[in-house]
CSV table of C-alpha atoms and ligand atoms in Angstrom, one decimal:
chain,number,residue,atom,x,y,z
A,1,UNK,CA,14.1,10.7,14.3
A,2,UNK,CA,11.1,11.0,11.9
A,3,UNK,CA,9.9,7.7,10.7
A,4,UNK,CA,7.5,7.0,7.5
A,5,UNK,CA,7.0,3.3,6.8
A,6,UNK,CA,4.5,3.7,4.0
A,7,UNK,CA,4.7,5.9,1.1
A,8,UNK,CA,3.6,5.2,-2.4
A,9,UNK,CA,5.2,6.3,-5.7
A,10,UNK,CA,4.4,5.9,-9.8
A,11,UNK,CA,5.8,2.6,-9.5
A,12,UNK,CA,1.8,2.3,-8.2
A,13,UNK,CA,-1.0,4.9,-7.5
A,14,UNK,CA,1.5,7.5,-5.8
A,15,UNK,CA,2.0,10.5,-7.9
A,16,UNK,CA,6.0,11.1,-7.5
A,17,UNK,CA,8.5,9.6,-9.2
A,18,UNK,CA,10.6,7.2,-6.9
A,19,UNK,CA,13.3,9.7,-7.1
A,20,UNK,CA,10.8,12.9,-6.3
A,21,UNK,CA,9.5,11.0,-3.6
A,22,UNK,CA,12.9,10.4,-2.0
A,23,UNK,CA,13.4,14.0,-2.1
A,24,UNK,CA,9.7,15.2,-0.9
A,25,UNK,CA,10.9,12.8,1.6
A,26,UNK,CA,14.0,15.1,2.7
A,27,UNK,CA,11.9,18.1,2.2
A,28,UNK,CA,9.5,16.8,4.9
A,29,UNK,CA,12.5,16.7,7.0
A,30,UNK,CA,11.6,12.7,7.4
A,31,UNK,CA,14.9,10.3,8.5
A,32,UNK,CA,13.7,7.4,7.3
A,33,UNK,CA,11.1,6.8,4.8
A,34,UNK,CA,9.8,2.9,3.3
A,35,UNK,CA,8.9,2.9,0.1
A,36,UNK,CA,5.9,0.3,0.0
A,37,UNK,CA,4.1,0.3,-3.7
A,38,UNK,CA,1.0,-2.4,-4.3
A,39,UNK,CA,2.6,-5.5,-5.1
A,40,UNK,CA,6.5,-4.1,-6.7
A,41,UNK,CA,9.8,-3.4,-6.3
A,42,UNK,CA,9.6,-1.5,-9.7
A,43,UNK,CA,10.4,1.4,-8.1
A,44,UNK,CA,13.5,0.5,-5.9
A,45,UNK,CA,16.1,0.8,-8.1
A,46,UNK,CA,15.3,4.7,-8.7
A,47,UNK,CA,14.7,5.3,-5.1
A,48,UNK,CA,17.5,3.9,-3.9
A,49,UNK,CA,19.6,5.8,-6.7
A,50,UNK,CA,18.0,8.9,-5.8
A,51,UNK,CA,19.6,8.5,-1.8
A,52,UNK,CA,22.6,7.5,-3.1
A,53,UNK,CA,22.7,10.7,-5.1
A,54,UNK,CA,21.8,13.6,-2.3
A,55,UNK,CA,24.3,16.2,-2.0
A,56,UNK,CA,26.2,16.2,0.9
A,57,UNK,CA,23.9,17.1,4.6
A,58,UNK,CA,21.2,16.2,3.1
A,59,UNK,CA,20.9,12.5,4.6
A,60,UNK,CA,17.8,9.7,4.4
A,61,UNK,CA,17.4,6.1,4.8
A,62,UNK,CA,14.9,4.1,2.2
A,63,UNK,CA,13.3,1.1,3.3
A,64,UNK,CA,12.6,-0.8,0.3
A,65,UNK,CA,9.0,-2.6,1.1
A,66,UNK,CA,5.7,-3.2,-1.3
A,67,UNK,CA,2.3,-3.2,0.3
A,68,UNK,CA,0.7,-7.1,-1.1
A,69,UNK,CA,-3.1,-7.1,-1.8
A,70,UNK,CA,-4.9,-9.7,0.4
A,71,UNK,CA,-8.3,-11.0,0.5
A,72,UNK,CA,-10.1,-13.0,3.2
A,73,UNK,CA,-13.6,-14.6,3.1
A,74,UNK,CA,-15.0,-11.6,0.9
A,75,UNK,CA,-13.0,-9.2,2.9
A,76,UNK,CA,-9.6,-7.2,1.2
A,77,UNK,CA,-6.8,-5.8,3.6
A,78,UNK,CA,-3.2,-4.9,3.0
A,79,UNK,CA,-0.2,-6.2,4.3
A,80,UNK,CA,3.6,-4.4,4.3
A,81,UNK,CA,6.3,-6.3,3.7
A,82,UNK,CA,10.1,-4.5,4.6
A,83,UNK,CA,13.6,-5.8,3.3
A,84,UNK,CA,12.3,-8.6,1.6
A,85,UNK,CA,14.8,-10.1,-1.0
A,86,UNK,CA,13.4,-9.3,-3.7
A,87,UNK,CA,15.1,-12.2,-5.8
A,88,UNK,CA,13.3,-15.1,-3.7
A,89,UNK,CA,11.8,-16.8,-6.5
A,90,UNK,CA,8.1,-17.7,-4.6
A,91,UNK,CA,7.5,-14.1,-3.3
A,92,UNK,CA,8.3,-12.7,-6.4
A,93,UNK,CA,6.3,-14.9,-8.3
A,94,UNK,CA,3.0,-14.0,-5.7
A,95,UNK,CA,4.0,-10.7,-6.9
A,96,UNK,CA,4.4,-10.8,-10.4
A,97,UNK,CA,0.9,-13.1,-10.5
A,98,UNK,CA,-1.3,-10.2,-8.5
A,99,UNK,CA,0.2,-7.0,-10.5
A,100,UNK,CA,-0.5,-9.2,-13.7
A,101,UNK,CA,-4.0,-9.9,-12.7
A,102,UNK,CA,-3.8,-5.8,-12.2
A,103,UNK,CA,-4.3,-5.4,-16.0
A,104,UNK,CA,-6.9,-7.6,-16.7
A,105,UNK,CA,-9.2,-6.7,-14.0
A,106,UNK,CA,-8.6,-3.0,-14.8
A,107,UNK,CA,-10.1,-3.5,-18.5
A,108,UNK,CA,-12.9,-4.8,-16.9
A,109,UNK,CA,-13.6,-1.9,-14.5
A,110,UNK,CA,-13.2,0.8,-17.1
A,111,UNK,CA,-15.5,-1.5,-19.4
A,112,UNK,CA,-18.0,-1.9,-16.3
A,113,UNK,CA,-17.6,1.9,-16.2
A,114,UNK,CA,-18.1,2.8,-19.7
A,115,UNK,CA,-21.6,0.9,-19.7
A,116,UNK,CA,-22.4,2.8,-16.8
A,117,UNK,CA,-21.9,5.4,-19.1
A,118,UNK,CA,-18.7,6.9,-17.8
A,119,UNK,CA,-16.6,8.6,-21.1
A,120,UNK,CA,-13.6,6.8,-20.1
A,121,UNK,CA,-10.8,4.7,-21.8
A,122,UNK,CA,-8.6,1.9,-21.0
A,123,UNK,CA,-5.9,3.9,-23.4
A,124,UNK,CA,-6.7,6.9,-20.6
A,125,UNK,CA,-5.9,5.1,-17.7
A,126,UNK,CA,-3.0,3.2,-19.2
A,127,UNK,CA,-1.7,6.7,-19.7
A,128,UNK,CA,-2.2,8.1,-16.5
A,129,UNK,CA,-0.5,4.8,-14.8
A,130,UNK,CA,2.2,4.7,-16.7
A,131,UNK,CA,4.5,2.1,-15.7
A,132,UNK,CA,2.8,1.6,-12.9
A,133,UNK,CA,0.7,-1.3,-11.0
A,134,UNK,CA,-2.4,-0.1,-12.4
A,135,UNK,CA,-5.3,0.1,-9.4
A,136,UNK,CA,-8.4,1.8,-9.2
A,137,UNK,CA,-7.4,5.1,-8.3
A,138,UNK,CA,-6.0,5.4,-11.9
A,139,UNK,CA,-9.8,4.6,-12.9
A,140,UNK,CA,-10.7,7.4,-10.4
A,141,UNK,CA,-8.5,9.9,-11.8
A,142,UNK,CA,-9.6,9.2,-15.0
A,143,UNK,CA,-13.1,9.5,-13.8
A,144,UNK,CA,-12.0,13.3,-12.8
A,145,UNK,CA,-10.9,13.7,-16.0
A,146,UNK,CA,-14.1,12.8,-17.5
A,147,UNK,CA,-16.2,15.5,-15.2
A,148,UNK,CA,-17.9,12.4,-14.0
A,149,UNK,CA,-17.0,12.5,-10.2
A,150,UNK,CA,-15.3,15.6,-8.7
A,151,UNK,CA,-12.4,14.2,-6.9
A,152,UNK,CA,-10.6,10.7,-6.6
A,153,UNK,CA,-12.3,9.5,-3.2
A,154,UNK,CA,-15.5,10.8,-4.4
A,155,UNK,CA,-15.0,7.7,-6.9
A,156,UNK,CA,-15.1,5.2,-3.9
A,157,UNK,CA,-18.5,5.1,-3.4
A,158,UNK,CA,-21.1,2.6,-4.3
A,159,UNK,CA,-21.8,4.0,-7.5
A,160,UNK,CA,-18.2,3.5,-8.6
A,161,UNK,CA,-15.3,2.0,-7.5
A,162,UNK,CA,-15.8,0.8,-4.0
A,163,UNK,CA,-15.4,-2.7,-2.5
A,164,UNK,CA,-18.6,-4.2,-4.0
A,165,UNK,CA,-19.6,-1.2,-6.3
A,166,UNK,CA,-21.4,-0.9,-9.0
A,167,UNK,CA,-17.8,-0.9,-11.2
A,168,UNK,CA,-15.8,-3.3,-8.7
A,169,UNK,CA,-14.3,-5.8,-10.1
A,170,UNK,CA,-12.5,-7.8,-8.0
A,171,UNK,CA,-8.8,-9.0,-9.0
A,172,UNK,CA,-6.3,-11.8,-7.4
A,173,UNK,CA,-5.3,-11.5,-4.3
A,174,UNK,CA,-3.1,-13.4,-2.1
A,175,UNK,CA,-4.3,-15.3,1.2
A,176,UNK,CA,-3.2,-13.2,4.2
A,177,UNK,CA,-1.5,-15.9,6.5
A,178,UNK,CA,0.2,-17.3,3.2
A,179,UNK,CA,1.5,-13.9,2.7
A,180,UNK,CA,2.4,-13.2,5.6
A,181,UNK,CA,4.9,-17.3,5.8
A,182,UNK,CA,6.0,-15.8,1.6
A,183,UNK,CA,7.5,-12.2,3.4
A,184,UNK,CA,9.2,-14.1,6.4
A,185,UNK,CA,10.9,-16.7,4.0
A,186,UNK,CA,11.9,-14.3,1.7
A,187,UNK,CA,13.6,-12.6,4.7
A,188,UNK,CA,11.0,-9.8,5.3
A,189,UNK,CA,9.0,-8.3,8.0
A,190,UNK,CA,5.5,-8.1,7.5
A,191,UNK,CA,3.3,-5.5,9.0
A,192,UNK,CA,-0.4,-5.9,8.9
A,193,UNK,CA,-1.4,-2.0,7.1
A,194,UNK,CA,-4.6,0.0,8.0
A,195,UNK,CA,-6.3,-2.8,9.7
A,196,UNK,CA,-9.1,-0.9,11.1
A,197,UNK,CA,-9.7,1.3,7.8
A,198,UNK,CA,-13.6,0.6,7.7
A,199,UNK,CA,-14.3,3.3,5.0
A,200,UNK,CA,-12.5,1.3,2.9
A,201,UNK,CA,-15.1,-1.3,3.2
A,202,UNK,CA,-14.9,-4.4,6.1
A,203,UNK,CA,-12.4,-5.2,7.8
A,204,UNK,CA,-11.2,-8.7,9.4
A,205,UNK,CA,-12.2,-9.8,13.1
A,206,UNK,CA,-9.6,-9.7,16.1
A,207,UNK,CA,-9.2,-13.3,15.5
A,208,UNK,CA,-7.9,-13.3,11.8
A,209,UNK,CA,-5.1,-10.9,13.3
A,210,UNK,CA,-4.4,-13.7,16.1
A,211,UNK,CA,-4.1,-15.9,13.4
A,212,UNK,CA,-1.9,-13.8,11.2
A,213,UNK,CA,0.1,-12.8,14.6
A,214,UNK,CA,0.8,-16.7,14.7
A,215,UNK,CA,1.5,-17.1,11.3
A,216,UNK,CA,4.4,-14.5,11.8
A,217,UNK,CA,3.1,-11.0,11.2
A,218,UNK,CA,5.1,-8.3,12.9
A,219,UNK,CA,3.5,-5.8,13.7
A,220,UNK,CA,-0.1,-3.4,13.2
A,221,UNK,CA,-0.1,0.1,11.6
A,222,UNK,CA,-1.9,1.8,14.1
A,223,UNK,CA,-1.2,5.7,13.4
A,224,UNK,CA,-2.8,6.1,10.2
A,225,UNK,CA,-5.2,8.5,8.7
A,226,UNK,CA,-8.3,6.3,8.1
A,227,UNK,CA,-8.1,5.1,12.4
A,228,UNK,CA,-10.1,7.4,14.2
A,229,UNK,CA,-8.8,7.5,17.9
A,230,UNK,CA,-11.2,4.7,19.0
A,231,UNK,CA,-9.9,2.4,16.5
A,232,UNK,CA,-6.3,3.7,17.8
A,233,UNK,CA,-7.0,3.0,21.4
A,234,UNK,CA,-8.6,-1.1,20.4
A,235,UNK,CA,-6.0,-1.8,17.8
A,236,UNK,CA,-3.1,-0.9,20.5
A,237,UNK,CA,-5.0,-3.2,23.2
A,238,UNK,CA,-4.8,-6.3,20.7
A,239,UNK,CA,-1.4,-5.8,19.9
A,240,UNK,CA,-0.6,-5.6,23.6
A,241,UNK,CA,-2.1,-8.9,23.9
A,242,UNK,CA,-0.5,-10.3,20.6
A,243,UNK,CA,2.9,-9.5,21.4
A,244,UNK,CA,2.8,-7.1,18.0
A,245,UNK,CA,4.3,-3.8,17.6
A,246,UNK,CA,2.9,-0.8,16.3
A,247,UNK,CA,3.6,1.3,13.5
A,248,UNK,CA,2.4,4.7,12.4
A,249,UNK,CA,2.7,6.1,8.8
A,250,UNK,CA,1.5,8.3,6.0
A,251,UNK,CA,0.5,5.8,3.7
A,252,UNK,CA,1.3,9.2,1.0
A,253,UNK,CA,0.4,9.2,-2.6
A,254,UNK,CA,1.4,12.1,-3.9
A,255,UNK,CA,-1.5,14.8,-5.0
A,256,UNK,CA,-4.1,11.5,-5.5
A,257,UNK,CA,-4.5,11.8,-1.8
A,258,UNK,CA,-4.4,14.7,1.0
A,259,UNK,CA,-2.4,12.8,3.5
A,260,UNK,CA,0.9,14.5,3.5
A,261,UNK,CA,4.3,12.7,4.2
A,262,UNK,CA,5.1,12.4,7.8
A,263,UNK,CA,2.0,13.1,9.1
A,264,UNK,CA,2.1,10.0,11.0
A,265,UNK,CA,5.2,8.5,12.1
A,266,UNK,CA,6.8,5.6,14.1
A,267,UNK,CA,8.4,5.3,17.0
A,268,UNK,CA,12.4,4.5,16.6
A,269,UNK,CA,12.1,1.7,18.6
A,270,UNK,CA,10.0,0.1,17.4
A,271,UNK,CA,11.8,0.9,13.8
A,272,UNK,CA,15.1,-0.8,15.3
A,273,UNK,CA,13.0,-3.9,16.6
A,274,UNK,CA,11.3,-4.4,12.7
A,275,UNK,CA,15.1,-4.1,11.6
A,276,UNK,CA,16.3,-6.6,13.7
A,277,UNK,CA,13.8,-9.0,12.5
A,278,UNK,CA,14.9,-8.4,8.9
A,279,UNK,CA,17.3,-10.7,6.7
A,280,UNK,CA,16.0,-10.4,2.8
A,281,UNK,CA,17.7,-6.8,2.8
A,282,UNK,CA,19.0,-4.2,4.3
A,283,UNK,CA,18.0,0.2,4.3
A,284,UNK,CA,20.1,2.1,2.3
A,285,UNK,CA,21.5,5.3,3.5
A,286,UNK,CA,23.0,8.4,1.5
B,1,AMP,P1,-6.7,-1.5,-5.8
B,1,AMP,O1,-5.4,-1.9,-5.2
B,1,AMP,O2,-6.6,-1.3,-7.3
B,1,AMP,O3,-7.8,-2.5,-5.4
B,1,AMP,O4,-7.1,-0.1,-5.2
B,1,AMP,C1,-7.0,0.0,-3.8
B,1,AMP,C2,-6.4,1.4,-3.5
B,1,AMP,O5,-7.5,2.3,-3.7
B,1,AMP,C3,-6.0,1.6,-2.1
B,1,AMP,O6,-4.7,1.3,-1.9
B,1,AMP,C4,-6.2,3.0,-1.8
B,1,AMP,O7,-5.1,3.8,-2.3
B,1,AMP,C5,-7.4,3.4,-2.7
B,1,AMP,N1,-8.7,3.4,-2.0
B,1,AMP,C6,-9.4,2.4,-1.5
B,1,AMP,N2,-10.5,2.8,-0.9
B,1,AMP,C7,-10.5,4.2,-1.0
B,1,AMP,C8,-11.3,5.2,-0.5
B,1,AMP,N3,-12.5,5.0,0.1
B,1,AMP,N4,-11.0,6.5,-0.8
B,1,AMP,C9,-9.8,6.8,-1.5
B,1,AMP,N5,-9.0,5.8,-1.9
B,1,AMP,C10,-9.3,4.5,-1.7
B,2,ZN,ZN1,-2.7,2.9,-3.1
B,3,FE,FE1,-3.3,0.1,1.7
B,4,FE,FE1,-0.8,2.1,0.9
């Protein structure tokens, strides 16, 4: 069994389709993939379509999920959320209020950008994100676009769009232990994503993660491609001592990012233990 519990599609920064990514997903010879975009279910619907459509042999289970922005004391992490019902009116509505929050703050990154004197346009990046969540790696690829940086993590830097860059701007973003009490009522299992990723900027202390392991959260993703194996090794200790599992996934987003689908993957245990835990939804097969 090849496990994926965090892939990203157009419904946010990804690059595929929810449908494409279903069946980049199969190509990857994957089992089960989770479809986890920043703060939506846009993309569900399609996905799920898309596994209900694969010809016969060709078989995959989706994980509908979204990945929720968080923000503690000055300091943004991630959290998954799987089989979630979608419909619970108070998760929904955490949702709806960050991805709104999405548009405004990202008018104010490209206007921070053009007075840094960056040839961009909000019209630009509304057209690369489509119907999607907009973030900032829409700014960053419209950045590319513009010759002004060479490539889309070259636009995480101080100069740009970084955490506390010279274009950051920062938008609404959910309380981490709230978030974590919205997933579990909604019927979801939340997993605490990348929390050691300190290029992305800092990242909480071992006691925030006690904390959030008593407020309800599930599990750490451990395997992931901004850990190095030091970060591996102390993140597995604390969820040792927490009683947490441990997950291990791509975190894919299409050609915006190298990491290809599959490259890290979880162990089917622990998959069935995450399942069990779930009551919003359930993974839909074809
Ligand atoms: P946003 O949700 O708009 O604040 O943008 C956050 C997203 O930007 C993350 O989910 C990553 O996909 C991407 N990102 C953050 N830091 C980096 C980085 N250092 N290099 C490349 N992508 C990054
Ligand atoms: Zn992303
Ligand atoms: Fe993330
Ligand atoms: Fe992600």
């Amino acid at each position: 069994m090849r496990i994926d519990l965090h892939a990203h599609s157009n419904a946010s920064d990804g690059t595929d389709t929810p449908a494409e990514l279903v069946a980049a997903a199969v190509a990857a010879g994957l089992d089960v993939v989770a479809l986890t975009d920043h703060d939506t279910v846009l993309g569900h619907a399609e996905a799920e379509a898309a596994v209900r459509a694969l010809p016969a042999g060709r078989r995959l289970t989706l994980v509908p999920g979204a990945e929720l922005s968080c923000h503690l004391d000055g300091i943004s992490l991630h959290l998954l959320a799987y089989l979630f019902d979608p419909a619970e009116p108070a998760f929904a509505q955490e949702r709806e209020l960050v991805r709104n929050d999405r548009f405004r703050r990202g008018r104010a990154v490209v206007e921070r950008c053009r007075e840094l004197g960056a040839p961009i346009s909000w019209e630009q990046v509304e057209r690369i994100a489509g119907t999607g969540s907009v973030g900032r790696p829409h700014i960053a690829s419209a950045l590319v676009e513009a010759g002004v940086v060479a490539s889309v993590s070259d636009a995480f830097t101080a100069d740009w769009l970084a955490n506390g860059g010279r274009a950051d701007v920062r938008k609404h973003e959910t309380d981490p232990a709230e978030a974590v009490r919205l997933v579990r009522a909604a019927g979801g299992v939340p997993v605490f994503a990348h929390p050691g990723a300190v290029k992305r900027g800092r990242t909480v202390s071992d006691q925030v993660i006690a904390d959030l392991a008593a407020a309800g959260l599930a599990a750490l993703e451990v395997d992931h491609t901004d850990h190095d194996e030091q970060t591996r090794a102390r993140l597995r200790g604390l969820a040792a001592e927490l009683g947490l599992l441990t997950t291990g996934s791509s975190d894919y987003h299409g050609s915006r990012k190298t990491v290809r689908l599959g490259e890290h993957t979880t162990d089917p245990a622990v998959y069935e233990a995450l399942l069990a835990q779930a009551t919003g939804a359930v993974p839909v097969t074809g």
